[in-house]
mmCIF file of C-alpha atoms in Angstrom:
data_model
loop_
_atom_site.group_PDB
_atom_site.id
_atom_site.type_symbol
_atom_site.label_atom_id
_atom_site.label_comp_id
_atom_site.label_asym_id
_atom_site.label_seq_id
_atom_site.Cartn_x
_atom_site.Cartn_y
_atom_site.Cartn_z
ATOM 1 C CA UNK A 1 79.328 103.021 79.579
ATOM 2 C CA UNK A 2 79.425 102.711 83.330
ATOM 3 C CA UNK A 3 82.100 104.635 85.193
ATOM 4 C CA UNK A 4 83.313 104.985 88.738
ATOM 5 C CA UNK A 5 84.732 108.298 89.915
ATOM 6 C CA UNK A 6 86.619 108.804 93.128
ATOM 7 C CA UNK A 7 88.275 111.884 94.627
ATOM 8 C CA UNK A 8 91.559 112.205 92.787
ATOM 9 C CA UNK A 9 93.101 114.415 95.428
ATOM 10 C CA UNK A 10 94.721 112.766 98.399
ATOM 11 C CA UNK A 11 92.887 113.126 101.674
ATOM 12 C CA UNK A 12 94.926 114.165 104.698
ATOM 13 C CA UNK A 13 93.319 114.038 108.113
ATOM 14 C CA UNK A 14 94.331 114.091 111.730
ATOM 15 C CA UNK A 15 94.379 110.924 113.802
ATOM 16 C CA UNK A 16 91.102 110.391 115.619
ATOM 17 C CA UNK A 17 88.990 112.213 113.032
ATOM 18 C CA UNK A 18 86.544 110.585 110.634
ATOM 19 C CA UNK A 19 87.732 110.086 107.081
ATOM 20 C CA UNK A 20 85.067 110.263 104.391
ATOM 21 C CA UNK A 21 85.776 109.063 100.866
ATOM 22 C CA UNK A 22 83.430 109.479 97.926
ATOM 23 C CA UNK A 23 82.569 107.156 95.073
ATOM 24 C CA UNK A 24 80.256 108.363 92.298
ATOM 25 C CA UNK A 25 78.888 106.158 89.558
ATOM 26 C CA UNK A 26 77.298 106.888 86.214
ATOM 27 C CA UNK A 27 74.408 105.383 84.311
ATOM 28 C CA UNK A 28 72.282 102.736 85.896
ATOM 29 C CA UNK A 29 72.507 101.823 89.537
ATOM 30 C CA UNK A 30 74.862 98.943 90.270
ATOM 31 C CA UNK A 31 73.616 95.824 91.984
ATOM 32 C CA UNK A 32 76.350 96.436 94.545
ATOM 33 C CA UNK A 33 79.409 98.513 95.289
ATOM 34 C CA UNK A 34 82.573 97.182 96.832
ATOM 35 C CA UNK A 35 85.351 98.930 98.722
ATOM 36 C CA UNK A 36 88.933 97.718 98.851
ATOM 37 C CA UNK A 37 92.064 98.880 100.599
ATOM 38 C CA UNK A 38 95.381 98.833 98.769
ATOM 39 C CA UNK A 39 98.754 99.417 100.385
ATOM 40 C CA UNK A 40 101.742 100.452 98.216
ATOM 41 C CA UNK A 41 103.148 97.540 96.244
ATOM 42 C CA UNK A 42 100.473 95.100 97.406
ATOM 43 C CA UNK A 43 97.225 93.668 96.121
ATOM 44 C CA UNK A 44 93.854 95.168 97.084
ATOM 45 C CA UNK A 45 92.082 93.751 100.112
ATOM 46 C CA UNK A 46 88.296 93.554 100.231
ATOM 47 C CA UNK A 47 86.671 95.615 102.978
ATOM 48 C CA UNK A 48 82.946 95.999 102.493
ATOM 49 C CA UNK A 49 80.163 95.409 100.031
ATOM 50 C CA UNK A 50 76.863 97.257 99.946
ATOM 51 C CA UNK A 51 73.919 96.213 97.827
ATOM 52 C CA UNK A 52 71.578 98.462 95.904
ATOM 53 C CA UNK A 53 68.752 97.914 98.362
ATOM 54 C CA UNK A 54 70.903 98.700 101.411
ATOM 55 C CA UNK A 55 71.330 102.223 102.703
ATOM 56 C CA UNK A 56 74.193 101.567 105.074
ATOM 57 C CA UNK A 57 76.648 98.852 106.076
ATOM 58 C CA UNK A 58 79.047 98.780 109.019
ATOM 59 C CA UNK A 59 82.094 96.796 109.996
ATOM 60 C CA UNK A 60 83.978 97.832 113.109
ATOM 61 C CA UNK A 61 85.185 101.408 112.424
ATOM 62 C CA UNK A 62 84.081 101.308 108.797
ATOM 63 C CA UNK A 63 80.764 102.464 107.410
ATOM 64 C CA UNK A 64 79.548 102.534 103.825
ATOM 65 C CA UNK A 65 76.435 104.232 102.499
ATOM 66 C CA UNK A 66 74.684 103.909 99.153
ATOM 67 C CA UNK A 67 72.527 106.712 97.786
ATOM 68 C CA UNK A 68 70.862 105.771 94.506
ATOM 69 C CA UNK A 69 69.432 109.270 94.112
ATOM 70 C CA UNK A 70 72.819 110.927 94.253
ATOM 71 C CA UNK A 71 74.450 107.936 92.511
ATOM 72 C CA UNK A 72 77.008 107.914 95.249
ATOM 73 C CA UNK A 73 78.610 105.767 97.918
ATOM 74 C CA UNK A 74 80.400 107.234 100.914
ATOM 75 C CA UNK A 75 83.055 105.321 102.832
ATOM 76 C CA UNK A 76 83.731 106.421 106.390
ATOM 77 C CA UNK A 77 86.528 105.464 108.746
ATOM 78 C CA UNK A 78 85.797 106.647 112.266
ATOM 79 C CA UNK A 79 88.493 107.250 114.901
ATOM 80 C CA UNK A 80 91.081 107.079 112.138
ATOM 81 C CA UNK A 81 94.595 105.836 112.856
ATOM 82 C CA UNK A 82 97.893 106.253 110.996
ATOM 83 C CA UNK A 83 97.612 102.542 110.114
ATOM 84 C CA UNK A 84 94.526 103.406 108.048
ATOM 85 C CA UNK A 85 96.753 105.291 105.602
ATOM 86 C CA UNK A 86 96.369 103.600 102.223
ATOM 87 C CA UNK A 87 94.583 103.922 98.894
ATOM 88 C CA UNK A 88 90.912 103.012 98.951
ATOM 89 C CA UNK A 89 89.331 101.674 95.792
ATOM 90 C CA UNK A 90 85.661 101.619 94.932
ATOM 91 C CA UNK A 91 84.301 99.130 92.414
ATOM 92 C CA UNK A 92 80.895 98.378 90.953
ATOM 93 C CA UNK A 93 79.517 95.369 89.196
ATOM 94 C CA UNK A 94 79.677 95.436 85.422
ATOM 95 C CA UNK A 95 76.277 93.847 84.984
ATOM 96 C CA UNK A 96 77.362 90.260 85.475
ATOM 97 C CA UNK A 97 78.713 88.240 88.364
ATOM 98 C CA UNK A 98 82.307 88.147 87.333
ATOM 99 C CA UNK A 99 83.586 91.568 86.418
ATOM 100 C CA UNK A 100 84.080 94.794 88.303
ATOM 101 C CA UNK A 101 84.502 98.366 87.138
ATOM 102 C CA UNK A 102 87.093 100.135 89.255
ATOM 103 C CA UNK A 103 87.706 103.689 90.333
ATOM 104 C CA UNK A 104 91.213 105.131 90.425
ATOM 105 C CA UNK A 105 91.194 105.127 94.207
ATOM 106 C CA UNK A 106 91.638 107.842 96.798
ATOM 107 C CA UNK A 107 94.821 108.083 98.803
ATOM 108 C CA UNK A 108 94.249 108.624 102.512
ATOM 109 C CA UNK A 109 96.946 109.821 104.896
ATOM 110 C CA UNK A 110 96.193 109.877 108.604
ATOM 111 C CA UNK A 111 98.635 112.062 110.460
ATOM 112 C CA UNK A 112 99.581 111.327 114.088
ATOM 113 C CA UNK B 1 97.507 81.773 105.761
ATOM 114 C CA UNK B 2 97.987 83.123 102.275
ATOM 115 C CA UNK B 3 95.068 82.124 100.061
ATOM 116 C CA UNK B 4 96.143 83.554 96.705
ATOM 117 C CA UNK B 5 99.855 83.259 96.124
ATOM 118 C CA UNK B 6 101.722 84.915 93.300
ATOM 119 C CA UNK B 7 105.249 84.197 92.163
ATOM 120 C CA UNK B 8 107.581 85.821 91.730
ATOM 121 C CA UNK B 9 106.872 89.006 93.684
ATOM 122 C CA UNK B 10 109.421 90.840 91.580
ATOM 123 C CA UNK B 11 110.431 89.979 88.030
ATOM 124 C CA UNK B 12 113.000 91.788 85.934
ATOM 125 C CA UNK B 13 113.218 90.953 82.266
ATOM 126 C CA UNK B 14 114.736 92.349 79.131
ATOM 127 C CA UNK B 15 112.794 93.862 76.298
ATOM 128 C CA UNK B 16 111.328 91.031 74.240
ATOM 129 C CA UNK B 17 112.303 88.216 76.623
ATOM 130 C CA UNK B 18 109.286 86.051 77.542
ATOM 131 C CA UNK B 19 108.046 86.036 81.094
ATOM 132 C CA UNK B 20 105.678 83.757 82.996
ATOM 133 C CA UNK B 21 103.960 84.788 86.185
ATOM 134 C CA UNK B 22 102.182 82.243 88.330
ATOM 135 C CA UNK B 23 99.224 82.289 90.666
ATOM 136 C CA UNK B 24 97.932 79.577 92.961
ATOM 137 C CA UNK B 25 94.891 79.540 95.230
ATOM 138 C CA UNK B 26 93.755 77.452 98.172
ATOM 139 C CA UNK B 27 90.183 78.781 98.138
ATOM 140 C CA UNK B 28 88.865 76.378 95.495
ATOM 141 C CA UNK B 29 87.238 79.298 93.728
ATOM 142 C CA UNK B 30 85.799 78.856 90.267
ATOM 143 C CA UNK B 31 86.970 82.164 88.841
ATOM 144 C CA UNK B 32 90.535 83.390 88.454
ATOM 145 C CA UNK B 33 91.460 86.803 87.096
ATOM 146 C CA UNK B 34 94.563 88.544 85.852
ATOM 147 C CA UNK B 35 94.749 92.294 86.236
ATOM 148 C CA UNK B 36 97.389 94.787 85.182
ATOM 149 C CA UNK B 37 97.853 97.822 87.383
ATOM 150 C CA UNK B 38 100.126 100.761 86.635
ATOM 151 C CA UNK B 39 101.042 103.464 89.097
ATOM 152 C CA UNK B 40 98.067 105.544 90.261
ATOM 153 C CA UNK B 41 95.737 103.695 87.916
ATOM 154 C CA UNK B 42 92.822 101.395 88.452
ATOM 155 C CA UNK B 43 93.344 97.666 87.997
ATOM 156 C CA UNK B 44 92.769 96.743 84.360
ATOM 157 C CA UNK B 45 91.269 93.335 83.678
ATOM 158 C CA UNK B 46 93.246 91.324 81.129
ATOM 159 C CA UNK B 47 91.248 88.081 81.198
ATOM 160 C CA UNK B 48 89.556 85.646 83.488
ATOM 161 C CA UNK B 49 88.695 81.968 83.713
ATOM 162 C CA UNK B 50 85.412 80.559 84.905
ATOM 163 C CA UNK B 51 86.560 77.015 85.602
ATOM 164 C CA UNK B 52 88.205 76.133 82.282
ATOM 165 C CA UNK B 53 86.249 78.670 80.290
ATOM 166 C CA UNK B 54 88.658 81.426 79.160
ATOM 167 C CA UNK B 55 87.348 84.988 78.764
ATOM 168 C CA UNK B 56 89.604 87.507 77.096
ATOM 169 C CA UNK B 57 89.010 91.257 77.311
ATOM 170 C CA UNK B 58 88.623 92.880 73.905
ATOM 171 C CA UNK B 59 91.504 95.294 74.468
ATOM 172 C CA UNK B 60 94.001 92.800 75.880
ATOM 173 C CA UNK B 61 96.993 92.632 73.516
ATOM 174 C CA UNK B 62 97.842 89.295 71.898
ATOM 175 C CA UNK B 63 101.186 89.553 73.656
ATOM 176 C CA UNK B 64 99.392 88.400 76.821
ATOM 177 C CA UNK B 65 98.347 84.783 77.140
ATOM 178 C CA UNK B 66 97.071 82.699 80.011
ATOM 179 C CA UNK B 67 96.823 79.076 81.060
ATOM 180 C CA UNK B 68 94.821 77.404 83.777
ATOM 181 C CA UNK B 69 95.918 73.764 83.986
ATOM 182 C CA UNK B 70 93.755 73.023 87.035
ATOM 183 C CA UNK B 71 91.502 74.749 89.576
ATOM 184 C CA UNK B 72 94.379 75.858 91.770
ATOM 185 C CA UNK B 73 96.826 77.324 89.286
ATOM 186 C CA UNK B 74 96.783 80.033 86.672
ATOM 187 C CA UNK B 75 99.660 81.464 84.635
ATOM 188 C CA UNK B 76 100.178 84.720 82.803
ATOM 189 C CA UNK B 77 102.570 84.566 79.855
ATOM 190 C CA UNK B 78 103.926 87.748 78.332
ATOM 191 C CA UNK B 79 105.437 86.629 75.068
ATOM 192 C CA UNK B 80 107.488 89.682 74.142
ATOM 193 C CA UNK B 81 107.461 92.259 76.929
ATOM 194 C CA UNK B 82 107.735 95.867 75.935
ATOM 195 C CA UNK B 83 108.596 98.840 78.108
ATOM 196 C CA UNK B 84 104.897 99.629 78.329
ATOM 197 C CA UNK B 85 104.222 96.277 79.972
ATOM 198 C CA UNK B 86 106.097 97.250 83.108
ATOM 199 C CA UNK B 87 103.433 97.125 85.788
ATOM 200 C CA UNK B 88 102.078 95.269 88.770
ATOM 201 C CA UNK B 89 100.236 92.112 87.733
ATOM 202 C CA UNK B 90 97.530 91.035 90.114
ATOM 203 C CA UNK B 91 95.876 87.648 90.308
ATOM 204 C CA UNK B 92 92.492 87.415 91.975
ATOM 205 C CA UNK B 93 89.833 84.799 92.599
ATOM 206 C CA UNK B 94 86.128 84.776 93.284
ATOM 207 C CA UNK B 95 83.516 82.137 93.972
ATOM 208 C CA UNK B 96 81.717 82.796 90.716
ATOM 209 C CA UNK B 97 78.312 82.051 92.170
ATOM 210 C CA UNK B 98 75.852 84.384 93.805
ATOM 211 C CA UNK B 99 75.762 88.067 93.008
ATOM 212 C CA UNK B 100 78.477 89.713 95.025
ATOM 213 C CA UNK B 101 81.701 88.899 93.180
ATOM 214 C CA UNK B 102 84.024 89.780 96.043
ATOM 215 C CA UNK B 103 87.609 89.366 94.865
ATOM 216 C CA UNK B 104 90.516 87.861 96.762
ATOM 217 C CA UNK B 105 93.822 89.216 95.495
ATOM 218 C CA UNK B 106 97.347 87.979 95.696
ATOM 219 C CA UNK B 107 100.191 90.269 96.641
ATOM 220 C CA UNK B 108 101.011 90.924 93.011
ATOM 221 C CA UNK B 109 104.020 90.450 90.756
ATOM 222 C CA UNK B 110 105.928 93.611 89.935
ATOM 223 C CA UNK B 111 107.363 93.402 86.408
ATOM 224 C CA UNK B 112 110.285 95.568 85.336
ATOM 225 C CA UNK B 113 111.302 95.618 81.667
ATOM 226 C CA UNK B 114 114.811 96.796 80.838
#
């Protein structure tokens, strides 16, 4: 069955540096991968989607890559700020339009 | 403006006492989902509606039921909450068409079972 694996260890970085989070998937390549941000006690918020045929996607300080050879997506936050501290969830399609398979998320702490 | 609204944000109940959580949306999306999320875990899909078509996950306990009386509203009923049902319950919507399936979540309802 398809799985999503994200770094289980929390990532601590200094303000201004680039944060890089990893999402690995198993089995066949997903049609797309999605990234969400989740703050404690709140629902996830959609950030970016990247399709199988796209290598890279950007939105402001965010960048997502998709490497079908490595079966991996990388999520980058450039010029990180303490306000970027949150858990970041990766999700892939489950083979239909309506379900997602989720990773456990990676906790990011940006220190001032 | 909030687009997916969940009530209540916090619910405390006693073991075995039924609970209903509500979700409303202003996005006019076809699909509505209920997820359960426990601390440091991924969201777990309980069920979803595509319009009025109900889709239950195979491992969702019978203790969990849902109703969608119209496009805008969806309810999660927990008939006899156990201690293991304490969690954050997340409602989400999506357009249901196209291939992307981006989800719009509410703020969640935190359930405590005493």
